[in-house]
XYZ file of C-alpha atoms in Angstrom:
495
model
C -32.473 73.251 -53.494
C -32.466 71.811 -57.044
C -30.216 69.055 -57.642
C -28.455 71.050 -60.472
C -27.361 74.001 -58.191
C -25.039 71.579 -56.122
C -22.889 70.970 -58.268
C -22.214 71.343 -62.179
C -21.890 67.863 -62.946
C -25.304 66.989 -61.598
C -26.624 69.089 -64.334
C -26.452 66.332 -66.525
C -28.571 64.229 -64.374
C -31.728 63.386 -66.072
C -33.789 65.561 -63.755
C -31.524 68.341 -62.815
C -34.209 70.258 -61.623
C -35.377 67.538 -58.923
C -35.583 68.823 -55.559
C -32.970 67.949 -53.181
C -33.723 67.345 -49.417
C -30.288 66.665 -47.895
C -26.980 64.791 -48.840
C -25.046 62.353 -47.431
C -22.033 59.860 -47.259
C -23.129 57.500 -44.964
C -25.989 55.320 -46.995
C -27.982 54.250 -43.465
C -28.621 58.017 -42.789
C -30.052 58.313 -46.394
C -33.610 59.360 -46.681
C -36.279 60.443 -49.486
C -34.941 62.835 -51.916
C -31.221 62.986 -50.655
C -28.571 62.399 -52.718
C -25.582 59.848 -51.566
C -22.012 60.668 -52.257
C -20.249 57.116 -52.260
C -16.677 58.454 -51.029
C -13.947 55.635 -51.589
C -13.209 54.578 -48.375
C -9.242 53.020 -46.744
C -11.517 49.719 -45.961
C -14.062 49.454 -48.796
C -15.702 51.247 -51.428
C -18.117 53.890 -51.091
C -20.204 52.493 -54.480
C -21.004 49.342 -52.192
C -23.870 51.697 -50.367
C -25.001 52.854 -53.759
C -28.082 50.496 -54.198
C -28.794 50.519 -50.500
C -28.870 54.532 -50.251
C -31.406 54.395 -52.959
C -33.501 51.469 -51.268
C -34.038 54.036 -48.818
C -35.127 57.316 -51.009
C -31.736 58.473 -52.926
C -32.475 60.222 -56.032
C -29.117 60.770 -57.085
C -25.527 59.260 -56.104
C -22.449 60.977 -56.834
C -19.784 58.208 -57.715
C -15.517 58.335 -58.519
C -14.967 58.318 -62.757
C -15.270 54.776 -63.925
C -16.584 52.953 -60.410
C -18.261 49.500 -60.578
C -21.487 49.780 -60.182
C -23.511 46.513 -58.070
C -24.324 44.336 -61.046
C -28.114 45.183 -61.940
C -28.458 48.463 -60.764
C -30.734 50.941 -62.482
C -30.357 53.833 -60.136
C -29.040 57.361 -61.549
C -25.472 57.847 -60.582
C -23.460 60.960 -61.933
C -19.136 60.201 -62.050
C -16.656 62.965 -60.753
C -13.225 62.961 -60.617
C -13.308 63.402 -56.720
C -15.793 62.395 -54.889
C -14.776 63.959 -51.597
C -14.062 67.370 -53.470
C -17.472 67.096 -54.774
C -19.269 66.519 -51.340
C -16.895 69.315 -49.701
C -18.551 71.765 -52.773
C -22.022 70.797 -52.444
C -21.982 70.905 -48.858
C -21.234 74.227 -48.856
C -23.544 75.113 -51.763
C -26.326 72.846 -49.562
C -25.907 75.038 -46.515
C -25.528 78.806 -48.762
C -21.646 78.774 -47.448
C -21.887 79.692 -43.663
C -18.485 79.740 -43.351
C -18.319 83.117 -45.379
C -20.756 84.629 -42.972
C -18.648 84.801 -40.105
C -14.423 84.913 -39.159
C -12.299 81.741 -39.844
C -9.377 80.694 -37.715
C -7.722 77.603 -38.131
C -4.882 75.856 -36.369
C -2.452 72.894 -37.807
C 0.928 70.844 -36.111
C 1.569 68.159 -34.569
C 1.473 68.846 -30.989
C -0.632 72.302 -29.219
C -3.664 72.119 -31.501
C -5.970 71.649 -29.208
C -4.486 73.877 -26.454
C -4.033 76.434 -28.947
C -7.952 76.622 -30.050
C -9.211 76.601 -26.712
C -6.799 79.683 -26.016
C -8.056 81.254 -28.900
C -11.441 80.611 -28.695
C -10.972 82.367 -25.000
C -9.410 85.067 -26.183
C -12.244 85.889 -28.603
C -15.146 85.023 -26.158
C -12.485 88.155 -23.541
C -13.136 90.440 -26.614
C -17.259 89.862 -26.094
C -17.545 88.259 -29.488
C -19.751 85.270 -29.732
C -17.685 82.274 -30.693
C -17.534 78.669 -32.161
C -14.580 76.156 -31.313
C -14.083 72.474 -33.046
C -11.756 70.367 -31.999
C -10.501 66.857 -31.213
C -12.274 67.247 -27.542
C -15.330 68.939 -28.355
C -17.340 71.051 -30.690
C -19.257 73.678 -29.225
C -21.427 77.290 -29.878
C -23.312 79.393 -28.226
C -26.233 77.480 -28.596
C -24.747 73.435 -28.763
C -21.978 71.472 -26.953
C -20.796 68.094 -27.649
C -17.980 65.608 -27.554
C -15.994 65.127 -31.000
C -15.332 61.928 -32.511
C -12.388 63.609 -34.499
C -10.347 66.067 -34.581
C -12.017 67.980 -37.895
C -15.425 66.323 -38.495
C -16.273 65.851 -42.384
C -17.285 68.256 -44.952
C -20.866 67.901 -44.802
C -20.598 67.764 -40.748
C -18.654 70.567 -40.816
C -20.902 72.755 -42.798
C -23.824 71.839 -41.442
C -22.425 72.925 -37.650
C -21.193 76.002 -38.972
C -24.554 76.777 -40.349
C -26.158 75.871 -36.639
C -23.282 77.877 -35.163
C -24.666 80.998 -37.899
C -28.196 80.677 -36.930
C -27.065 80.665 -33.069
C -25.404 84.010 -34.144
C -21.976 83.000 -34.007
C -19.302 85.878 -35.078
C -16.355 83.413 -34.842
C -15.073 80.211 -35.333
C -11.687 78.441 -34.388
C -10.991 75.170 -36.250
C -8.215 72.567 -34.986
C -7.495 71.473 -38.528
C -5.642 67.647 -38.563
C -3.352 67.031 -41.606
C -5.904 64.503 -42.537
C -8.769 66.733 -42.759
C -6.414 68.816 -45.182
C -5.503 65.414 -47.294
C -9.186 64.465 -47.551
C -10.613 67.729 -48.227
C -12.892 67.853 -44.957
C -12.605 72.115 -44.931
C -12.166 72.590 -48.856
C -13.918 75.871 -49.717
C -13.643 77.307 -46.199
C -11.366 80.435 -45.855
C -9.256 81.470 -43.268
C -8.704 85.228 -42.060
C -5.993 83.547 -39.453
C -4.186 80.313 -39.480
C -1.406 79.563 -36.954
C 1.288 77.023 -37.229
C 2.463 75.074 -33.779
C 5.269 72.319 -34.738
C 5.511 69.522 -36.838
C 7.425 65.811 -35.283
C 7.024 62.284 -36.555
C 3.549 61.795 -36.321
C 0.591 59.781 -38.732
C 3.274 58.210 -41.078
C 1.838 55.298 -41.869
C -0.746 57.327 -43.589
C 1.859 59.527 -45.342
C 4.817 57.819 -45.488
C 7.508 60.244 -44.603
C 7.994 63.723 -42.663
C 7.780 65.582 -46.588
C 4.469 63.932 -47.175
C 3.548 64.993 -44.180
C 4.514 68.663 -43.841
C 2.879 69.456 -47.581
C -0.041 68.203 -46.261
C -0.115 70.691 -43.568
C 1.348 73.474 -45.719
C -1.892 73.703 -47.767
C -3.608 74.890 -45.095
C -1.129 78.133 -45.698
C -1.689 78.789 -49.212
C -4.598 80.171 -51.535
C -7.900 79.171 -51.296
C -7.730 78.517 -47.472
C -6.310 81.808 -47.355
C -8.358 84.949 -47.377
C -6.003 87.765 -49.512
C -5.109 89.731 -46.912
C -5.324 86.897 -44.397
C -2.570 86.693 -41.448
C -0.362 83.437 -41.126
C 1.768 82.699 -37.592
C 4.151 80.487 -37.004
C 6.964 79.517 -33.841
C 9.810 80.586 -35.345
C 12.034 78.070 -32.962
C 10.707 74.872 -34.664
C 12.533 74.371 -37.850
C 9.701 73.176 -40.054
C 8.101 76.422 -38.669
C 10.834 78.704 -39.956
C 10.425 76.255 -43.687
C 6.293 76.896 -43.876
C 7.204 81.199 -43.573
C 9.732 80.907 -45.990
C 7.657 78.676 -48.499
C 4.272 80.119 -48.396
C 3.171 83.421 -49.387
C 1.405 86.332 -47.725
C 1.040 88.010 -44.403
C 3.074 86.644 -41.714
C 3.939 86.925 -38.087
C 6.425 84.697 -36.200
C 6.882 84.310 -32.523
C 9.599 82.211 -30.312
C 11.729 82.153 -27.154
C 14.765 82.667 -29.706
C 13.510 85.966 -31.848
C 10.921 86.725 -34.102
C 8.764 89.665 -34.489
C 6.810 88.348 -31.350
C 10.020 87.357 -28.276
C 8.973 85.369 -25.573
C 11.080 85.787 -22.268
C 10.851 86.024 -18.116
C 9.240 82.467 -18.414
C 8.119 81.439 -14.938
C 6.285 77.817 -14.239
C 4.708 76.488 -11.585
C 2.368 73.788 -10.333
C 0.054 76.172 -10.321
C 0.115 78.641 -13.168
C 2.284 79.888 -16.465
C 3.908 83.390 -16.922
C 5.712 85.434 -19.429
C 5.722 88.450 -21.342
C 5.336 88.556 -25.421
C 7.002 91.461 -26.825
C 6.151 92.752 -29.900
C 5.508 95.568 -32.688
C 1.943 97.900 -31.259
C 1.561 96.389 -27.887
C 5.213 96.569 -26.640
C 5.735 94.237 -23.696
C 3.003 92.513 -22.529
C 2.816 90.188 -19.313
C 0.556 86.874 -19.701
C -0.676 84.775 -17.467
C -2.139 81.035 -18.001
C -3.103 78.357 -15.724
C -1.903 75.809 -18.694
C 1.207 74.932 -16.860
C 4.648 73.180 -18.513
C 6.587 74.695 -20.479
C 5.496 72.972 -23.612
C 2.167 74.935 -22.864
C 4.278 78.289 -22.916
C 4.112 78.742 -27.201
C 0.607 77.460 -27.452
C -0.408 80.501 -25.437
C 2.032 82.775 -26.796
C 0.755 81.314 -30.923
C -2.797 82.413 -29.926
C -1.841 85.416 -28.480
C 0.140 86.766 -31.270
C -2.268 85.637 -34.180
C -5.515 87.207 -32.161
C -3.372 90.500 -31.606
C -2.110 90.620 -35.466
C -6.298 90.191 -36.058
C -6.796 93.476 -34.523
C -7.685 92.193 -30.507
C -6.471 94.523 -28.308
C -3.969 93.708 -25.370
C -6.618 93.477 -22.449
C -8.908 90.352 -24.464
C -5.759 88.506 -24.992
C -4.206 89.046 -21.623
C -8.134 88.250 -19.967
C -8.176 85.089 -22.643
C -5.496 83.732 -22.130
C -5.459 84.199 -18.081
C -8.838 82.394 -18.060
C -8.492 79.767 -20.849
C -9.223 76.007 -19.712
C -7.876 72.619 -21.735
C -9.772 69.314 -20.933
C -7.645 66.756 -20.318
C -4.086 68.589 -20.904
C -2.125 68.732 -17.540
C -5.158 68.568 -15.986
C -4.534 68.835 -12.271
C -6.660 66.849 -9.868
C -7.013 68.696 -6.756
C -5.896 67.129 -3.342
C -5.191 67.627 0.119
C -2.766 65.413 0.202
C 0.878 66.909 0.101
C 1.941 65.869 -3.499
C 0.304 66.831 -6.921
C -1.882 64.879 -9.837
C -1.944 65.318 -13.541
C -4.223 64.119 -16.085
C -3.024 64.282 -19.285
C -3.645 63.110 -23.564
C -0.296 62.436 -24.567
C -0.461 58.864 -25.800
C 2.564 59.139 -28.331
C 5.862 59.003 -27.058
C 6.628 62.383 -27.972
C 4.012 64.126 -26.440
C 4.632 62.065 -23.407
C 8.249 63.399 -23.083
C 6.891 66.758 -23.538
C 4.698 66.272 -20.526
C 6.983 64.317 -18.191
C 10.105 66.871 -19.128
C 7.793 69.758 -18.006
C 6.916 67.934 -14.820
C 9.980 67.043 -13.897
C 10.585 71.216 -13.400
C 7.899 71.190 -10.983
C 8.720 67.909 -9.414
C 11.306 67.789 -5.696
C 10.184 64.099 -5.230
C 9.532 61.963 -7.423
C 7.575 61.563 -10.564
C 5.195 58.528 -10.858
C 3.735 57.760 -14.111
C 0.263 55.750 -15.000
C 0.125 54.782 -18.701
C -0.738 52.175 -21.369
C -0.684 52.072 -25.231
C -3.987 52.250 -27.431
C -4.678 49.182 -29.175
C -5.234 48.891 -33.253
C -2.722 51.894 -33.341
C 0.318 51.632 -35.286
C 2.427 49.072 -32.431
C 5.735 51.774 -32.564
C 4.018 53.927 -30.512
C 3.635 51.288 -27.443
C 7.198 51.088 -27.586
C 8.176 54.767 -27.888
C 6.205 55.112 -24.799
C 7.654 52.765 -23.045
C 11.028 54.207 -23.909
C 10.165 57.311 -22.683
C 8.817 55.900 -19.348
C 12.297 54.297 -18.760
C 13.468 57.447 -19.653
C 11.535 60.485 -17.411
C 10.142 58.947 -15.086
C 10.997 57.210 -11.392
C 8.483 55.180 -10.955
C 6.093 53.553 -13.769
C 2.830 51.888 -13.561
C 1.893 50.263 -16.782
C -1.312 49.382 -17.253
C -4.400 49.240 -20.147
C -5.587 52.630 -22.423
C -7.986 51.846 -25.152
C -7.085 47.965 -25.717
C -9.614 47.691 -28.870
C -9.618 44.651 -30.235
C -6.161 43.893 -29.172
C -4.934 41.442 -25.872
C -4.731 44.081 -23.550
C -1.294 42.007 -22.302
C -0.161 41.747 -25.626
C 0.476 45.490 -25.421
C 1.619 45.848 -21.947
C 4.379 43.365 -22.878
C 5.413 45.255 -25.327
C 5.676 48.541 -23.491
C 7.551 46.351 -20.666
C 9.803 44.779 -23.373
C 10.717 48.654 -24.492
C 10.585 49.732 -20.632
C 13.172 47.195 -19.641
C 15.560 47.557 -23.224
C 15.912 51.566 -22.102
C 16.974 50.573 -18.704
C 13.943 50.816 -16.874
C 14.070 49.345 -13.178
C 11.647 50.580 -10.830
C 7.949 49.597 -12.291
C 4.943 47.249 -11.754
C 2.504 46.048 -13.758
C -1.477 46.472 -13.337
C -3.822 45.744 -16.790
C -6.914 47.175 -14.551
C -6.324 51.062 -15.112
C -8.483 51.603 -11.903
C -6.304 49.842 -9.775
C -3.274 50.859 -11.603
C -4.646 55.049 -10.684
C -4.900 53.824 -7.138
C -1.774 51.887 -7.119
C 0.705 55.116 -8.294
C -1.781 57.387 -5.611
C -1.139 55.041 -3.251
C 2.734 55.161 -3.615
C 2.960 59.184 -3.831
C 5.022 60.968 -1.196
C 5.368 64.154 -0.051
C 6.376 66.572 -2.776
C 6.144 63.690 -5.572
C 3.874 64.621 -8.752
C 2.036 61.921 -10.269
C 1.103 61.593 -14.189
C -1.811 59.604 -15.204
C -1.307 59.727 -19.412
C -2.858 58.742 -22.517
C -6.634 59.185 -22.028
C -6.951 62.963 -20.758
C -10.605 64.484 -21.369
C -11.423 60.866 -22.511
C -14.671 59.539 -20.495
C -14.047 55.646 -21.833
C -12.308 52.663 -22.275
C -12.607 50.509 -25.470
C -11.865 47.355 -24.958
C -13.116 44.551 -27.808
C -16.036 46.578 -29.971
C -17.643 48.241 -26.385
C -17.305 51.494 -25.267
C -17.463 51.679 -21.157
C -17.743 54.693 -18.857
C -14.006 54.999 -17.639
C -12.511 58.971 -16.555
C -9.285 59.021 -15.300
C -10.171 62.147 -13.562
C -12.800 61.073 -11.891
C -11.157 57.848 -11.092
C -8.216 59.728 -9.618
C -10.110 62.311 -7.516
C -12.142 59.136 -6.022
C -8.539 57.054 -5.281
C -7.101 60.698 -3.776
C -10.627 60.743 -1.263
C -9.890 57.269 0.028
C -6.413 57.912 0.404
C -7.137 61.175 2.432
C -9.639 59.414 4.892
C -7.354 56.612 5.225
C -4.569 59.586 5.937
C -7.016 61.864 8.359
C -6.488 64.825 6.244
C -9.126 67.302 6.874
C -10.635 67.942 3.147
C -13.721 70.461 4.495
C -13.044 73.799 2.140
């Protein structure tokens, strides 16, 4: 590609008819011919890499209007308004828009992302189309699987896996789209034939400030040019800011809820073991769903899928098949046992999401419920103590312990979960910073019909603690506590 077709202001480059081998905005993945976009950055400035990205082969580097440049450097740099906008554009240009070559779905909120893609994605895959899914736990297609490091990757990352995903003949794609990916332009110049709507509660505001902030930055995901014209919109008509994004943005919408709305959820039945309702709605009348997503927080995730991928045209059997056979890493994950009580693993490491999960465990809980948790560390402190809070709140018995420390004194945090623990009226908890003896501690104490919650790391497969990243899986942890506990026991475990 020529260095003028990525983007109209490198057509006043000197050589605008240089060719261009790649782009990029990290200046040690630069090499011969690329050309670096030096995005401005929370921590530093982007226009810091400039002279290094063309040590190593830049020909070009795409800089904000009126940046100061390293003092001596000679290296051709061309100014845009927004740099981020500008490496959203070319990276599409770079990669002949891949995005247009196959169906968009994207999915925004607070809380049920994640589920909500993997439902999707499941229902597609039911209807025997060949399907892409990218998301805070993975990013996988038919051809590539791999962990994510966030929940929508960048522009250029993005593009470039949706081109992969093309070549691996990929008909679909489902997008978990965070509010910051929306704010920072990360899927500018993608658009969306379905977008769905889950919730919206106090979440990232020390990025935006204040709920207002926040909900405009996930309403743009509902307006032109994410939408296609005759694209379809869905939202849970129960959540307020849910019933505000239908009014406020234009276009094609569908709305579902327990409440009303053109899609009624009722005859809700959870278990330990599985989900069921029925979704009524206009051209498929009543139709009964299955999941094995159980709590009832899991109950309009399914039913949000369902209704966008039957508004797109899927017929009843896909979406009844998808959503029956749809699997969530790390969300209520159940560890099996033989041992006569039951074991979740679960994400939620905010304080809402943890009341979410411990209010729908409590409906399958006749013992008692025994929560494992800690607090990340170099997140925004408020959350340690809403969690702790909560603990006091929902749960009988509490083991606090270490998630994600960072750079942080791992006791530092505890103490201030315990400090919040104790203020809510907490009573009945220990303390154990070592999350593998804290897992084995709460096993250890489980009774007959008790349910046991290990929160906060999920589908996680490490533990950061200072800069390292070790091998830690609560899952696996659990499952190995749970086979010592049943040989201690004599419980026969042969299938």
């Amino acid at each position: 590609m020529k260095l003028s077709e990525l983007l109209p202001a490198l057509r006043s480059h000197p050589t605008p008819s240089l060719d261009v081998e790649g782009l990029h905005y990290d200046s040690r993945k630069i090499r011969s011919g690329f050309v670096f976009f030096a995005v401005p950055g929370f921590k530093e400035d982007g226009t810091k890499y400039v002279q290094p990205a063309f040590a190593k082969g830049a020909v070009a580097a795409v800089v904000k209007r009126g940046s100061s440049l390293p003092q001596g450097f000679e290296g051709q740099c061309v100014e845009v308004d927004d740099v981020r906008r500008a490496l959203a554009e070319a990276s599409a240009r770079f990669y002949d828009y891949p995005g247009k070559k196959m169906r968009l779905f994207g999915v925004t909120g607070t809380k049920g992302k994640t589920s909500s893609v993997y439902i999707l994605e499941s229902i597609f895959r039911a209807a025997g189309k060949r399907t892409a899914l990218l998301g805070t736990v993975e990013v996988r297609h038919p051809g590539r699987k791999q962990f994510s490091e966030k929940t929508t990757m960048e522009s250029l990352d993005l593009q470039a896996f949706l081109s992969e995903a093309l070549q691996a003949r990929t008909e679909v794609a489902v997008l978990e789209i965070s509010s910051h990916a929306l704010s920072l332009d990360r899927v500018w110049g993608l658009e969306f034939e379905g977008v769905l709507f889950t919730n919206l509660s106090e979440d990232h505001l020390d990025f935006y400030g204040d709920m207002e902030k926040y909900f405009q930055a996930k309403k743009i995901l509902f307006a032109p040019p994410y939408r296609k014209p005759d694209s379809l919109a869905v939202t849970n008509c129960d959540e307020p800011y849910g019933q505000r994004m239908a009014k406020e943005c234009p276009g094609r919408w569908l709305t579902f809820g327990r409440k009303g709305g053109d899609f009624r959820i009722s005859h809700v039945k959870v278990t330990a073991r599985a989900n069921t309702f029925t979704l009524e709605g206009p051209g498929v009348g009543t139709v009964e769903l299955q999941s094995r997503l159980v709590g009832n927080f899991s109950i309009p995730n399914a039913a949000g899928a369902a209704t966008l991928a039957l508004g797109a045209g899927l017929g009843v059997d896909p979406v009844k098949k998808g959503v029956a056979e749809a699997y969530v890493p790390g969300r209520l994950d159940q560890v099996e046992t033989s041992l006569p009580f039951s074991v979740f693993v679960d994400y939620a490491h905010m304080g809402h999401a943890l009341e979410n999960v411990l209010e729908s465990l409590r409906g399958l809980c006749k013992g008692r419920l025994i929560l494992v948790f800690g607090a990340g560390g170099d997140r925004p402190p408020d959350r340690r103590t809403q969690m702790g809070a909560v603990a006091a709140r929902c749960a009988d018995f509490t083991v606090i312990t270490s998630d994600n420390p960072r750079t942080e004194d791992p006791m530092a945090i505890i103490s201030a979960i315990e400090g919040a623990f104790r203020s809510a009226g907490g009573k009945d908890f220990r303390v154990e910073p070592d999350r593998k003896a804290a897992i084995a501690l709460a096993l250890a104490e489980a009774k007959d019909a008790d349910v046991v919650c290990i929160a906060g790391k999920g589908h996680e497969a490490y533990q950061i603690i200072g800069k390292q990243t070790l091998p830690f899986d609560d899952k696996i942890c659990a499952a190995a506590a749970l086979r010592e506990l049943e040989k201690k026991q004599g419980v026969d475990t042969a299938p």
